[in-house]
CSV table of C-alpha atoms in Angstrom, one decimal:
chain,number,residue,atom,x,y,z
A,1,MET,CA,-16.3,9.0,3.7
A,2,GLU,CA,-16.0,6.8,6.7
A,3,ILE,CA,-12.5,6.2,6.8
A,4,PHE,CA,-12.5,2.8,8.6
A,5,GLU,CA,-15.2,1.5,6.3
A,6,THR,CA,-13.1,2.5,3.3
A,7,LEU,CA,-10.0,0.8,4.8
A,8,LYS,CA,-12.5,-2.4,5.3
A,9,THR,CA,-13.3,-2.3,1.5
A,10,LEU,CA,-10.0,-1.7,0.3
A,11,CYS,CA,-8.2,-4.3,2.6
A,12,ALA,CA,-10.8,-7.0,1.3
A,13,LEU,CA,-9.6,-6.7,-2.1
A,14,PRO,CA,-7.3,-9.6,-3.2
A,15,ALA,CA,-4.3,-8.2,-5.4
A,16,VAL,CA,-1.3,-10.2,-5.0
A,17,SER,CA,1.6,-8.5,-7.3
A,18,GLY,CA,0.8,-9.3,-10.8
A,19,PHE,CA,-3.0,-10.1,-10.2
A,20,GLU,CA,-4.4,-6.6,-9.5
A,21,PRO,CA,-7.0,-6.0,-12.4
A,22,LYS,CA,-10.0,-7.2,-10.5
A,23,ALA,CA,-9.2,-5.3,-7.4
A,24,ALA,CA,-8.3,-2.4,-9.6
A,25,GLU,CA,-12.1,-2.0,-11.3
A,26,THR,CA,-13.4,-1.7,-7.6
A,27,VAL,CA,-11.0,1.1,-6.8
A,28,ALA,CA,-11.7,2.8,-10.2
A,29,ASP,CA,-15.4,2.7,-9.0
A,30,MET,CA,-14.3,4.3,-5.8
A,31,LEU,CA,-12.6,7.2,-7.7
A,32,ARG,CA,-15.2,7.9,-10.2
A,33,PRO,CA,-17.4,10.5,-8.1
A,34,TYR,CA,-14.4,12.5,-7.5
A,35,CYS,CA,-12.8,12.5,-11.0
A,36,SER,CA,-13.6,13.3,-14.5
A,37,GLU,CA,-11.6,10.4,-15.9
A,38,VAL,CA,-11.0,7.0,-14.7
A,39,SER,CA,-9.6,3.8,-16.4
A,40,VAL,CA,-7.7,0.7,-15.6
A,41,ASP,CA,-4.9,-0.2,-17.8
A,42,VAL,CA,-3.5,-3.6,-19.0
A,43,HIS,CA,-1.3,-4.0,-15.9
A,44,GLY,CA,-4.0,-3.2,-13.3
A,45,ASN,CA,-3.0,0.4,-12.6
A,46,VAL,CA,-5.9,2.6,-11.9
A,47,LEU,CA,-5.5,6.1,-13.7
A,48,ALA,CA,-7.8,8.9,-12.9
A,49,ARG,CA,-7.6,12.6,-13.5
A,50,LYS,CA,-9.5,15.9,-12.1
A,51,SER,CA,-8.9,18.7,-14.4
A,52,CYS,CA,-8.7,22.5,-13.1
A,53,GLY,CA,-10.0,23.6,-16.5
A,54,LYS,CA,-6.9,26.0,-17.1
A,55,PRO,CA,-4.8,25.7,-20.4
A,56,ASP,CA,-1.5,24.5,-19.8
A,57,ALA,CA,-1.9,23.9,-16.1
A,58,PRO,CA,0.8,21.7,-14.6
A,59,THR,CA,-0.1,18.1,-13.5
A,60,ILE,CA,0.6,16.8,-9.9
A,61,LEU,CA,0.3,13.0,-9.7
A,62,LEU,CA,-0.7,11.2,-6.6
A,63,ASP,CA,0.4,7.7,-6.0
A,64,ALA,CA,-0.2,4.7,-3.8
A,65,HIS,CA,0.1,1.0,-4.6
A,66,LEU,CA,-2.8,-1.6,-4.8
A,67,ASP,CA,-0.8,-4.8,-4.6
A,68,GLN,CA,-0.1,-6.8,-1.7
A,69,ILE,CA,2.3,-9.5,-0.5
A,70,GLY,CA,1.2,-12.8,-0.9
A,71,PHE,CA,2.1,-16.5,-2.4
A,72,LEU,CA,1.6,-18.7,-5.4
A,73,VAL,CA,0.6,-22.2,-5.4
A,74,THR,CA,3.8,-24.2,-6.5
A,75,ASP,CA,2.3,-27.8,-6.1
A,76,VAL,CA,-0.8,-29.8,-5.1
A,77,LEU,CA,-0.2,-32.8,-3.0
A,78,GLU,CA,-2.5,-35.7,-2.0
A,79,GLY,CA,-4.7,-34.9,1.1
A,80,GLY,CA,-5.5,-31.4,0.3
A,81,PHE,CA,-2.1,-29.8,1.1
A,82,LEU,CA,-0.2,-27.2,-1.1
A,83,ARG,CA,3.4,-26.1,-1.4
A,84,PHE,CA,3.8,-22.3,-2.3
A,85,ALA,CA,6.2,-19.7,-3.0
A,86,PRO,CA,6.1,-16.1,-1.6
A,87,VAL,CA,5.4,-13.0,-3.6
A,88,GLY,CA,7.0,-9.8,-2.3
A,89,GLY,CA,9.1,-9.7,1.0
A,90,VAL,CA,7.3,-12.4,3.2
A,91,ASP,CA,8.9,-13.1,6.6
A,92,PRO,CA,8.9,-16.9,7.2
A,93,ARG,CA,8.7,-16.5,10.9
A,94,MET,CA,5.2,-15.5,11.0
A,95,LEU,CA,3.6,-17.9,8.7
A,96,LEU,CA,3.2,-20.9,10.4
A,97,ALA,CA,-0.3,-21.5,12.0
A,98,GLY,CA,-1.5,-18.4,9.8
A,99,GLU,CA,-4.9,-18.4,8.0
A,100,VAL,CA,-4.9,-18.0,4.5
A,101,THR,CA,-7.3,-17.5,1.4
A,102,ILE,CA,-6.8,-19.2,-2.0
A,103,LEU,CA,-7.9,-17.3,-4.9
A,104,ALA,CA,-9.2,-20.3,-7.2
A,105,GLU,CA,-12.5,-19.9,-9.1
A,106,GLU,CA,-14.2,-20.5,-5.8
A,107,LEU,CA,-12.6,-18.7,-2.8
A,108,LEU,CA,-10.9,-21.5,-0.7
A,109,PHE,CA,-9.6,-21.2,2.9
A,110,GLY,CA,-6.6,-23.0,4.4
A,111,VAL,CA,-4.1,-22.7,7.2
A,112,VAL,CA,-0.3,-23.0,7.4
A,113,SER,CA,0.4,-26.3,8.8
A,114,CYS,CA,2.9,-26.5,11.5
A,115,LEU,CA,4.2,-29.5,13.9
A,116,PRO,CA,2.9,-29.3,17.5
A,117,PRO,CA,5.6,-28.8,20.1
A,118,HIS,CA,5.3,-32.4,21.3
A,119,LEU,CA,6.5,-33.6,17.8
A,120,LEU,CA,9.6,-31.6,17.4
A,121,LYS,CA,13.2,-32.7,18.1
A,122,ALA,CA,15.3,-31.0,20.6
A,123,GLY,CA,16.2,-27.3,19.4
A,124,GLU,CA,13.8,-27.5,16.4
A,125,GLN,CA,11.6,-25.0,18.0
A,126,ASP,CA,14.4,-22.4,17.9
A,127,ASN,CA,14.8,-22.6,14.0
A,128,ALA,CA,12.7,-20.8,11.4
A,129,VAL,CA,11.1,-23.0,9.0
A,130,PRO,CA,12.0,-22.2,5.3
A,131,VAL,CA,9.0,-21.3,3.1
A,132,ASP,CA,9.6,-24.2,0.5
A,133,GLU,CA,9.3,-26.7,3.4
A,134,MET,CA,5.9,-25.4,4.5
A,135,LEU,CA,2.7,-26.5,3.7
A,136,ILE,CA,-0.9,-25.4,3.5
A,137,ASP,CA,-3.6,-27.5,4.6
A,138,THR,CA,-6.9,-26.9,2.9
A,139,GLY,CA,-8.8,-29.9,4.2
A,140,LEU,CA,-9.8,-30.8,0.6
A,141,LEU,CA,-9.8,-34.4,-0.5
A,142,ASN,CA,-10.3,-33.1,-4.3
A,143,ALA,CA,-7.8,-30.4,-3.9
A,144,LYS,CA,-6.4,-31.0,-7.3
A,145,GLU,CA,-9.7,-30.5,-9.0
A,146,LYS,CA,-10.2,-26.9,-7.5
A,147,ILE,CA,-6.6,-25.6,-7.4
A,148,THR,CA,-4.1,-25.3,-10.1
A,149,ILE,CA,-0.3,-24.4,-9.8
A,150,GLY,CA,0.2,-20.6,-10.0
A,151,THR,CA,-3.0,-19.7,-8.2
A,152,PRO,CA,-2.3,-16.7,-5.8
A,153,ILE,CA,-3.0,-17.0,-2.1
A,154,VAL,CA,-3.6,-14.0,0.4
A,155,PHE,CA,-3.5,-13.8,4.2
A,156,ALA,CA,-7.0,-14.1,5.4
A,157,GLY,CA,-8.9,-11.5,7.9
A,158,GLU,CA,-10.3,-8.1,7.6
A,159,PRO,CA,-9.3,-5.1,9.7
A,160,VAL,CA,-9.9,-5.0,13.3
A,161,ARG,CA,-10.2,-1.9,15.5
A,162,LEU,CA,-7.8,-2.0,18.5
A,163,ALA,CA,-8.0,0.6,21.4
A,164,GLY,CA,-8.4,4.4,20.4
A,165,ASP,CA,-7.9,4.9,16.8
A,166,CYS,CA,-5.9,2.1,16.2
A,167,VAL,CA,-6.5,-0.5,13.6
A,168,SER,CA,-4.9,-3.7,12.7
A,169,GLY,CA,-5.0,-6.1,9.7
A,170,LYS,CA,-3.6,-7.2,6.3
A,171,SER,CA,-2.8,-4.9,3.2
A,172,LEU,CA,-2.6,-1.7,5.2
A,173,ASP,CA,0.7,-1.5,3.1
A,174,ASP,CA,-0.6,0.4,1.1
A,175,ARG,CA,-4.4,0.5,1.3
A,176,ALA,CA,-3.8,3.1,3.9
A,177,GLY,CA,-2.2,5.3,1.3
A,178,ILE,CA,-5.1,4.5,-1.0
A,179,ALA,CA,-7.7,5.5,1.5
A,180,ALA,CA,-5.7,8.8,2.2
A,181,ILE,CA,-5.6,9.7,-1.5
A,182,LEU,CA,-9.5,8.7,-1.8
A,183,SER,CA,-10.2,11.2,1.2
A,184,ALA,CA,-8.2,13.7,-0.3
A,185,MET,CA,-9.9,13.6,-3.6
A,186,GLU,CA,-13.3,13.5,-2.0
A,187,ARG,CA,-12.6,17.0,-0.6
A,188,LEU,CA,-10.8,18.3,-3.7
A,189,ALA,CA,-13.8,17.2,-5.7
A,190,GLY,CA,-15.6,20.4,-4.5
A,191,GLU,CA,-12.8,22.8,-5.2
A,192,LYS,CA,-13.6,25.3,-8.0
A,193,SER,CA,-10.5,27.1,-8.2
A,194,LEU,CA,-7.8,24.6,-8.5
A,195,ARG,CA,-4.6,25.8,-10.3
A,196,CYS,CA,-3.4,22.4,-11.4
A,197,ASP,CA,-4.6,19.3,-12.9
A,198,VAL,CA,-4.5,16.3,-10.4
A,199,ALA,CA,-3.9,12.8,-11.7
A,200,VAL,CA,-4.0,9.6,-9.4
A,201,LEU,CA,-2.2,6.5,-10.0
A,202,ILE,CA,-3.2,3.5,-7.9
A,203,SER,CA,-0.2,1.3,-9.2
A,204,ALA,CA,0.4,-2.4,-9.6
A,205,GLN,CA,3.2,-4.4,-8.6
A,206,GLU,CA,5.2,-2.1,-6.4
A,207,GLU,CA,6.2,-5.0,-4.0
A,208,VAL,CA,8.2,-6.9,-6.9
A,209,THR,CA,9.1,-4.6,-9.8
A,210,GLY,CA,7.8,-1.2,-9.7
A,211,LEU,CA,6.2,-1.8,-13.1
A,212,GLY,CA,3.0,0.0,-12.3
A,213,ALA,CA,4.7,3.2,-11.1
A,214,ALA,CA,7.0,3.4,-14.2
A,215,THR,CA,4.2,2.7,-16.8
A,216,GLY,CA,1.5,4.6,-15.1
A,217,THR,CA,3.7,7.9,-14.7
A,218,PHE,CA,4.7,7.6,-18.3
A,219,ALA,CA,1.2,7.5,-19.3
A,220,VAL,CA,0.5,10.7,-17.3
A,221,GLN,CA,3.6,12.5,-17.9
A,222,PRO,CA,3.3,14.7,-14.8
A,223,SER,CA,5.4,17.6,-14.0
A,224,PHE,CA,5.2,16.8,-10.2
A,225,ALA,CA,4.4,13.7,-7.9
A,226,ILE,CA,3.7,12.5,-4.5
A,227,ALA,CA,4.1,9.0,-3.4
A,228,VAL,CA,2.1,7.9,-0.7
A,229,ASP,CA,3.0,4.8,1.3
A,230,VAL,CA,3.9,3.7,4.7
A,231,SER,CA,7.0,3.5,6.9
A,232,HIS,CA,8.0,2.0,10.3
A,233,ALA,CA,6.3,3.1,13.7
A,234,LYS,CA,8.0,2.6,16.8
A,235,THR,CA,7.5,-0.5,19.1
A,236,PRO,CA,9.3,-1.4,22.3
A,237,ASP,CA,11.4,-4.0,20.6
A,238,ALA,CA,12.2,-1.9,17.4
A,239,PRO,CA,15.6,-0.6,16.9
A,240,ALA,CA,16.5,3.0,18.0
A,241,GLU,CA,17.0,4.2,14.2
A,242,GLY,CA,14.7,4.4,11.2
A,243,VAL,CA,11.3,4.2,13.2
A,244,PHE,CA,8.8,6.9,13.9
A,245,GLU,CA,6.1,8.2,16.4
A,246,TYR,CA,2.9,6.2,16.1
A,247,GLY,CA,0.3,8.9,16.1
A,248,GLY,CA,2.8,11.7,15.2
A,249,GLY,CA,1.5,12.5,11.7
A,250,PRO,CA,2.6,11.6,8.2
A,251,LEU,CA,6.4,11.5,7.3
A,252,ILE,CA,7.8,13.6,4.9
A,253,GLY,CA,10.8,12.3,3.1
A,254,VAL,CA,13.8,14.2,2.7
A,255,GLY,CA,16.8,12.9,0.7
A,256,PRO,CA,18.8,13.2,-2.5
A,257,ASN,CA,16.4,11.6,-4.7
A,258,LEU,CA,13.5,13.6,-3.3
A,259,HIS,CA,13.1,17.1,-5.0
A,260,ARG,CA,14.0,19.3,-2.3
A,261,GLY,CA,11.6,22.3,-3.7
A,262,LEU,CA,8.5,20.2,-3.6
A,263,THR,CA,9.5,18.7,-0.3
A,264,THR,CA,9.9,22.1,1.2
A,265,ALA,CA,6.6,23.2,-0.2
A,266,ILE,CA,4.7,20.6,1.5
A,267,GLN,CA,6.5,21.0,4.7
A,268,LYS,CA,5.5,24.8,4.7
A,269,THR,CA,1.9,23.9,4.1
A,270,ALA,CA,1.9,21.4,7.1
A,271,LYS,CA,3.3,24.3,9.1
A,272,ALA,CA,0.6,26.7,7.7
A,273,GLU,CA,-2.4,24.4,8.3
A,274,ASP,CA,-1.0,23.1,11.8
A,275,ILE,CA,-0.7,19.5,10.7
A,276,HIS,CA,1.7,17.3,12.7
A,277,TYR,CA,4.4,15.9,10.7
A,278,GLN,CA,7.8,14.0,11.1
A,279,THR,CA,10.8,14.0,9.0
A,280,GLU,CA,12.1,10.7,7.6
A,281,VAL,CA,15.8,11.0,6.1
A,282,MET,CA,16.1,9.0,3.0
A,283,GLU,CA,19.8,8.2,2.1
A,284,GLY,CA,19.1,7.1,-1.6
A,285,ASN,CA,16.6,4.9,-3.3
A,286,THR,CA,13.6,5.2,-0.8
A,287,GLY,CA,12.4,1.7,-1.6
A,288,THR,CA,9.0,3.3,-2.6
A,289,ASN,CA,7.5,4.4,-5.9
A,290,ALA,CA,8.9,7.7,-5.4
A,291,TRP,CA,12.4,6.4,-7.0
A,292,THR,CA,10.5,4.9,-9.6
A,293,MET,CA,8.4,8.0,-10.7
A,294,GLN,CA,11.1,10.4,-10.3
A,295,ILE,CA,13.2,8.9,-13.3
A,296,VAL,CA,10.3,8.4,-15.5
A,297,ALA,CA,10.9,10.2,-19.1
A,298,HIS,CA,12.7,13.5,-18.8
A,299,GLY,CA,12.3,13.3,-15.1
A,300,VAL,CA,9.4,14.0,-12.5
A,301,ALA,CA,9.9,16.3,-9.2
A,302,THR,CA,8.8,13.7,-6.5
A,303,ALA,CA,7.9,14.0,-3.1
A,304,LEU,CA,7.1,11.3,-0.5
A,305,LEU,CA,4.6,11.0,2.2
A,306,SER,CA,4.7,7.8,4.6
A,307,ILE,CA,2.0,6.7,7.3
A,308,PRO,CA,3.7,5.2,10.3
A,309,LEU,CA,2.8,1.6,10.5
A,310,ARG,CA,3.6,-1.4,12.8
A,311,TYR,CA,4.4,-5.2,11.6
A,312,MET,CA,5.0,-4.2,8.1
A,313,HIS,CA,4.5,-7.2,5.7
A,314,THR,CA,2.4,-9.2,8.3
A,315,PRO,CA,-1.3,-10.1,8.4
A,316,ILE,CA,-1.4,-7.7,11.4
A,317,GLU,CA,-0.1,-4.5,10.3
A,318,ALA,CA,-1.5,-1.6,12.4
A,319,ILE,CA,-1.9,2.2,11.8
A,320,ARG,CA,-3.6,5.0,13.7
A,321,LEU,CA,-6.5,6.3,11.9
A,322,SER,CA,-5.2,9.8,13.0
A,323,ASP,CA,-2.0,9.5,10.8
A,324,LEU,CA,-4.2,8.5,7.9
A,325,THR,CA,-6.5,11.4,8.1
A,326,ASP,CA,-3.7,13.7,8.8
A,327,THR,CA,-1.9,12.4,5.6
A,328,ALA,CA,-5.1,13.0,3.6
A,329,ASP,CA,-5.5,16.5,5.2
A,330,LEU,CA,-1.9,17.2,4.2
A,331,ILE,CA,-2.3,16.1,0.5
A,332,TYR,CA,-5.6,18.2,0.2
A,333,GLN,CA,-4.4,21.3,1.6
A,334,PHE,CA,-1.2,21.2,-0.2
A,335,VAL,CA,-2.8,20.3,-3.8
A,336,ARG,CA,-5.8,22.7,-3.5
A,337,LYS,CA,-3.4,25.7,-3.6
A,338,PHE,CA,-0.6,24.3,-5.5
A,339,ASP,CA,0.1,26.2,-8.9
A,340,GLY,CA,3.4,24.4,-10.1
A,341,GLU,CA,5.9,26.9,-8.4
A,342,VAL,CA,8.3,25.5,-6.1
A,343,GLY,CA,12.0,26.3,-5.7
A,344,ALA,CA,14.8,24.1,-6.6
């Protein structure tokens, strides 16, 4: 698997929260070479399984979310302008002059319009424009014939290579996590002596409700789960706390709602296999699918791996490929020897 090409394929899939099913079919096809069972459920979750062939074997679930932040059309105005509302945590400061794709029956393109500085009143350039006051300019004179209210919108563009092994683009939250799981499953497909069943959940609606993680985990009923997501990487202007080394390896979450025994076992694997990792202290609800999966049914022993990412929830999210491949390697090395025995 060429990881950058995999990222390009994944990041090109439009999947605003609640609109995942078409993208889910593509991801399902990407998983089929490595899993014996693959399906897409009614919510747009991808569910897959690789059985170890042993009776009563424990199941470990690997999760990453498919959905991305985006927008919905709320009004179609004369002159090809659209009003829109955000879906997920969108920061209005970075929208003006942005490029978007409108997911109508025919893909359409637009730009978030903005007044040039020459037309602003004194002091206005220092104020963020509320999203409900912004417009998307499509240039269409017949926009009402092509675009309906409720049509989803995503950021335009595809991942680009920066210097070294850095990649920037939209939806790396959490297509990077999906790529890590795909890479790990490719390697696990060749393992003949697994001691646990491996399930994969590529989940819907993490950015808004957590619905996919809840329903998908309930369908699988695993004993153990690992959520694979992203967390904040350091930049010169970032706060001192809550950010992590870019290129420092995956973050292993530690906190009260993450299973201590499973977390410790993953840390031991990283040390034994000489995989660089960082520790992220989580004070409670992690803000990821780890929390949602943990409380399903009778409860699931859950751990969290995160890939350091810059500029979260923007069209220029950035990761280092080494962090992604180290995450994939840690998943593979842990799962291939896992037998379900962990401490409390």
